[in-house]
Coordinates of C-alpha atoms and ligand atoms in Angstrom, one line a residue:
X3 CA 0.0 0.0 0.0
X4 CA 1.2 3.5 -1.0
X5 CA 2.0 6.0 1.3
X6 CA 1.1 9.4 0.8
X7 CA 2.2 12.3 1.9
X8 CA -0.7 13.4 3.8
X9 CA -0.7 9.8 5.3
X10 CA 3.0 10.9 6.8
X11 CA 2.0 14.0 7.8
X12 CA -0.8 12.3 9.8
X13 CA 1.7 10.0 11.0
X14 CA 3.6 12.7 12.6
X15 CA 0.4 14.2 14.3
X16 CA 0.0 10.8 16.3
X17 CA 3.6 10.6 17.6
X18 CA 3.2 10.9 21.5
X19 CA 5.2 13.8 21.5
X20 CA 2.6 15.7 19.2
X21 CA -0.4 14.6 20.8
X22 CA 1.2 15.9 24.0
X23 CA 1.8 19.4 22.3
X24 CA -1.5 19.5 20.9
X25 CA -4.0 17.9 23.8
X26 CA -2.0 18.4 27.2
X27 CA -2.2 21.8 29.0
X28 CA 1.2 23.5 28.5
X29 CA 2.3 21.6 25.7
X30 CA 2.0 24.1 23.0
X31 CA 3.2 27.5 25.1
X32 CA 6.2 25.5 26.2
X33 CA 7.1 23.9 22.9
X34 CA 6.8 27.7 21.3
X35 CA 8.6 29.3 24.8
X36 CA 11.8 27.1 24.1
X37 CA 11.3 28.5 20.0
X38 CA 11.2 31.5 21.4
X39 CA 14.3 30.9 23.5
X40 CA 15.8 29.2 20.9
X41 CA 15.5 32.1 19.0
X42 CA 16.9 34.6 21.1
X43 CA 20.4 32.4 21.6
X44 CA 20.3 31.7 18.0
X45 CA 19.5 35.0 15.8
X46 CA 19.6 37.2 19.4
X47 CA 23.2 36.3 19.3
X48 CA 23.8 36.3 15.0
X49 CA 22.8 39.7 15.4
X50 CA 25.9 40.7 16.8
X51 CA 27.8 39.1 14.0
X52 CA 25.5 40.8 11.4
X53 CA 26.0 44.4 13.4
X54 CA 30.0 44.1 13.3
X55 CA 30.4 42.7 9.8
X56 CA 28.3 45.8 8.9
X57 CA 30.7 47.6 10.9
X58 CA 28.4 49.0 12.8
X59 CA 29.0 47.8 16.3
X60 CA 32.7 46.9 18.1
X61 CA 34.5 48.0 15.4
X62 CA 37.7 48.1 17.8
X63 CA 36.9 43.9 17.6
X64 CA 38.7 42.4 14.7
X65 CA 35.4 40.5 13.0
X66 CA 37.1 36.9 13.4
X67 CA 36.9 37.2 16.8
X68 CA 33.5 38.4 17.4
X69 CA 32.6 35.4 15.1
X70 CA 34.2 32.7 16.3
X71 CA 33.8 33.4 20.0
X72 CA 30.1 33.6 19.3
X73 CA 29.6 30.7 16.8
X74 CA 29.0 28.2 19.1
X75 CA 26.5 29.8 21.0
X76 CA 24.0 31.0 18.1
X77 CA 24.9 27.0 16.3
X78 CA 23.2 25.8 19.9
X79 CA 20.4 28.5 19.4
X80 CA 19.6 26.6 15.9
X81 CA 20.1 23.2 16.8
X82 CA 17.3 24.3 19.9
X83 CA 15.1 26.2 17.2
X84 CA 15.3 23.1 14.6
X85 CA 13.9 20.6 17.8
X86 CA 11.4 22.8 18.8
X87 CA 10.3 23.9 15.5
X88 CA 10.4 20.4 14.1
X89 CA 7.9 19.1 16.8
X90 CA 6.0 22.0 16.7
X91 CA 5.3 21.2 12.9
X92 CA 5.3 17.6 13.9
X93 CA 2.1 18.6 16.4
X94 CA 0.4 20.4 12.9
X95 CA 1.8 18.6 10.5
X96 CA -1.0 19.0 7.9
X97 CA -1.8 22.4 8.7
X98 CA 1.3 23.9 8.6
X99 CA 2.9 21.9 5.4
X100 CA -0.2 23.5 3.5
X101 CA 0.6 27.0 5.2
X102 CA 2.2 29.7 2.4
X103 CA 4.1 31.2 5.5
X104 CA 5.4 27.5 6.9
X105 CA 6.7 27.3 3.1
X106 CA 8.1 30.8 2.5
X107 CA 9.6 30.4 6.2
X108 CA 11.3 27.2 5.1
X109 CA 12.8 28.8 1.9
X110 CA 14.1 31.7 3.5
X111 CA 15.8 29.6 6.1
X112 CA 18.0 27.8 2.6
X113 CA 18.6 31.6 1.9
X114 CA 20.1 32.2 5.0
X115 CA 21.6 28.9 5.5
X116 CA 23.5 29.6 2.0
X117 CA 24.4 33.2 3.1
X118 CA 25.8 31.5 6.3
X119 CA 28.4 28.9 4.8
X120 CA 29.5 31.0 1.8
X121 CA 30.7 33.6 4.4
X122 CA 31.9 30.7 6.8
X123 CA 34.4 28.8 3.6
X124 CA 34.7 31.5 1.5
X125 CA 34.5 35.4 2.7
X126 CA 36.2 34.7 6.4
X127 CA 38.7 32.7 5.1
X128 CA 40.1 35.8 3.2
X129 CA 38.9 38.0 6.1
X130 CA 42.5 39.9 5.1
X131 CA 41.7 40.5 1.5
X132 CA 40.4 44.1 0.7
X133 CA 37.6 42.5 -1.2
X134 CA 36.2 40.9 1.6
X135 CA 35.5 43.4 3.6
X136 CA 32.7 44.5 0.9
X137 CA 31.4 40.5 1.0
X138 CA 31.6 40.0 4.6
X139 CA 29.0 43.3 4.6
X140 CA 26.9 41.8 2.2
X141 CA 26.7 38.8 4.3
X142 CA 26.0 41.0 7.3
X143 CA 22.6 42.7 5.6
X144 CA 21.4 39.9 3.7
X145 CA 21.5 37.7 7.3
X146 CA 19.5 40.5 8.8
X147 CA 17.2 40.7 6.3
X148 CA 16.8 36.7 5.6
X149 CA 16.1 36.4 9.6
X150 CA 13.8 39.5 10.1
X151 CA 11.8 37.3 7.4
X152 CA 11.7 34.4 8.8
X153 CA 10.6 35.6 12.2
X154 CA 7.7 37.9 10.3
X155 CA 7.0 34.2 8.4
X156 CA 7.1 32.6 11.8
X157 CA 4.6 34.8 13.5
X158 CA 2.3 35.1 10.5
X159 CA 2.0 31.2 11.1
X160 CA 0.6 31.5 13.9
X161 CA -1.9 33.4 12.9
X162 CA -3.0 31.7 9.8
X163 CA -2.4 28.2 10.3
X164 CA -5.5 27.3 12.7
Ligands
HEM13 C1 16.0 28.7 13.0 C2 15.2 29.4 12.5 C3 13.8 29.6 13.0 C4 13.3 30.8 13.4 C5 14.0 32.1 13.6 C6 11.9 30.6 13.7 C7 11.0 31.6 14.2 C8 9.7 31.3 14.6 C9 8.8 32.3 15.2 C10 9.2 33.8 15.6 C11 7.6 31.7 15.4 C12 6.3 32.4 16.1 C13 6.3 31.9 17.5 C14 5.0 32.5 18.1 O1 4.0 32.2 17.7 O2 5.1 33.1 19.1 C15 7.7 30.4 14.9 C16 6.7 29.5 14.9 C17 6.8 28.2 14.4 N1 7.9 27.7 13.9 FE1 9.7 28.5 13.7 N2 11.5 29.3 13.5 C18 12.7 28.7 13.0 C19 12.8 27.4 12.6 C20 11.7 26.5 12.5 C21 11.8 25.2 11.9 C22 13.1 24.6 11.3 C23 10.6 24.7 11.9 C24 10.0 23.3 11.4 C25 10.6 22.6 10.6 C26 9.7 25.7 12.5 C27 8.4 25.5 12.8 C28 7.5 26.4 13.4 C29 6.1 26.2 13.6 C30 5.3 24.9 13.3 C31 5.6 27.3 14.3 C32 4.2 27.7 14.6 C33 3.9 27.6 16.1 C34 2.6 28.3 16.3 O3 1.6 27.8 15.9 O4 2.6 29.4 16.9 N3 10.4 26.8 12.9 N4 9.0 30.2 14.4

């Protein structure tokens, strides 16, 4: 027998975890309080990154530093916004795969992912080239933008998926 999609996406909302989210009576706040947290150590902290490659904030901090002293926080921030968010649309599976915002969310996130290792192999790896400093920028304002989306995509969600 075939599976379908929407058979998986059922799937999903019957894993105990899910019903749990959905039926019990903090699930759902605490699953979206620990996005939420998840989100201030993850793009809370990128922000700072994104600032300095702009050169708009600690300037007197050479970037590498700022970057690599505050990589592994923010990469704990995503791996706590990928859990959470990945039961959350475990809990709504069918609502939210059919929700334009889920799906715009989702394809910012490959934006910014891309944005993420081209400056990690390519642009900080010649931080000391001249050109760089014109990438590493670019880097900088396209992350803000690609985040400020998703978070707008995030909350629209909410509002449109129930
Ligand atoms: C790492 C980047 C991410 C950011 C910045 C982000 C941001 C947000 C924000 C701001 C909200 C609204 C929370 C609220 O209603 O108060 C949200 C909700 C949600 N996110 Fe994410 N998210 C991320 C990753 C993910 C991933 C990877 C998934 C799933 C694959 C996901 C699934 C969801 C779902 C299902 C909701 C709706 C919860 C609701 O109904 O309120 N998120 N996200």
């Amino acid at each position: 027998m075939a599976t379908t999609l929407s058979d998986m996406l059922l799937w999903l909302e019957e894993l105990g975890l899910s019903v749990w989210i959905r039926e019990s009576a903090y699930g759902f706040s605490l699953m979206v309080a620990v996005h939420i947290l998840g989100l201030t150590l993850s793009v809370g902290i990128l922000l700072w990154v994104d600032l300095r490659l702009l050169g708009l904030a600690m300037r007197r901090v050479p970037t590498e530093d700022v970057y690599r002293s505050l990589a592994p926080w923010f990469l704990a921030g995503f791996a706590l916004m990928l859990a959470s968010g990945l039961s959350l649309f475990a809990a709504f599976a069918t609502a939210a795969y059919g929700n334009f915002y889920f799906r715009l969310k989702m394809a910012v996130l490959v934006l910014a992912g891309v944005n993420a290792l081209v400056y990690h192999f390519m642009t900080e790896r010649r931080a000391s080239a001249e050109s760089s400093l014109a990438a590493a920028r670019w880097a900088g304002g396209a992350s803000l933008v690609c985040w400020l989306a998703v978070i707008v995509a995030g909350r629209m969600m909410s509002y449109t998926m129930f």
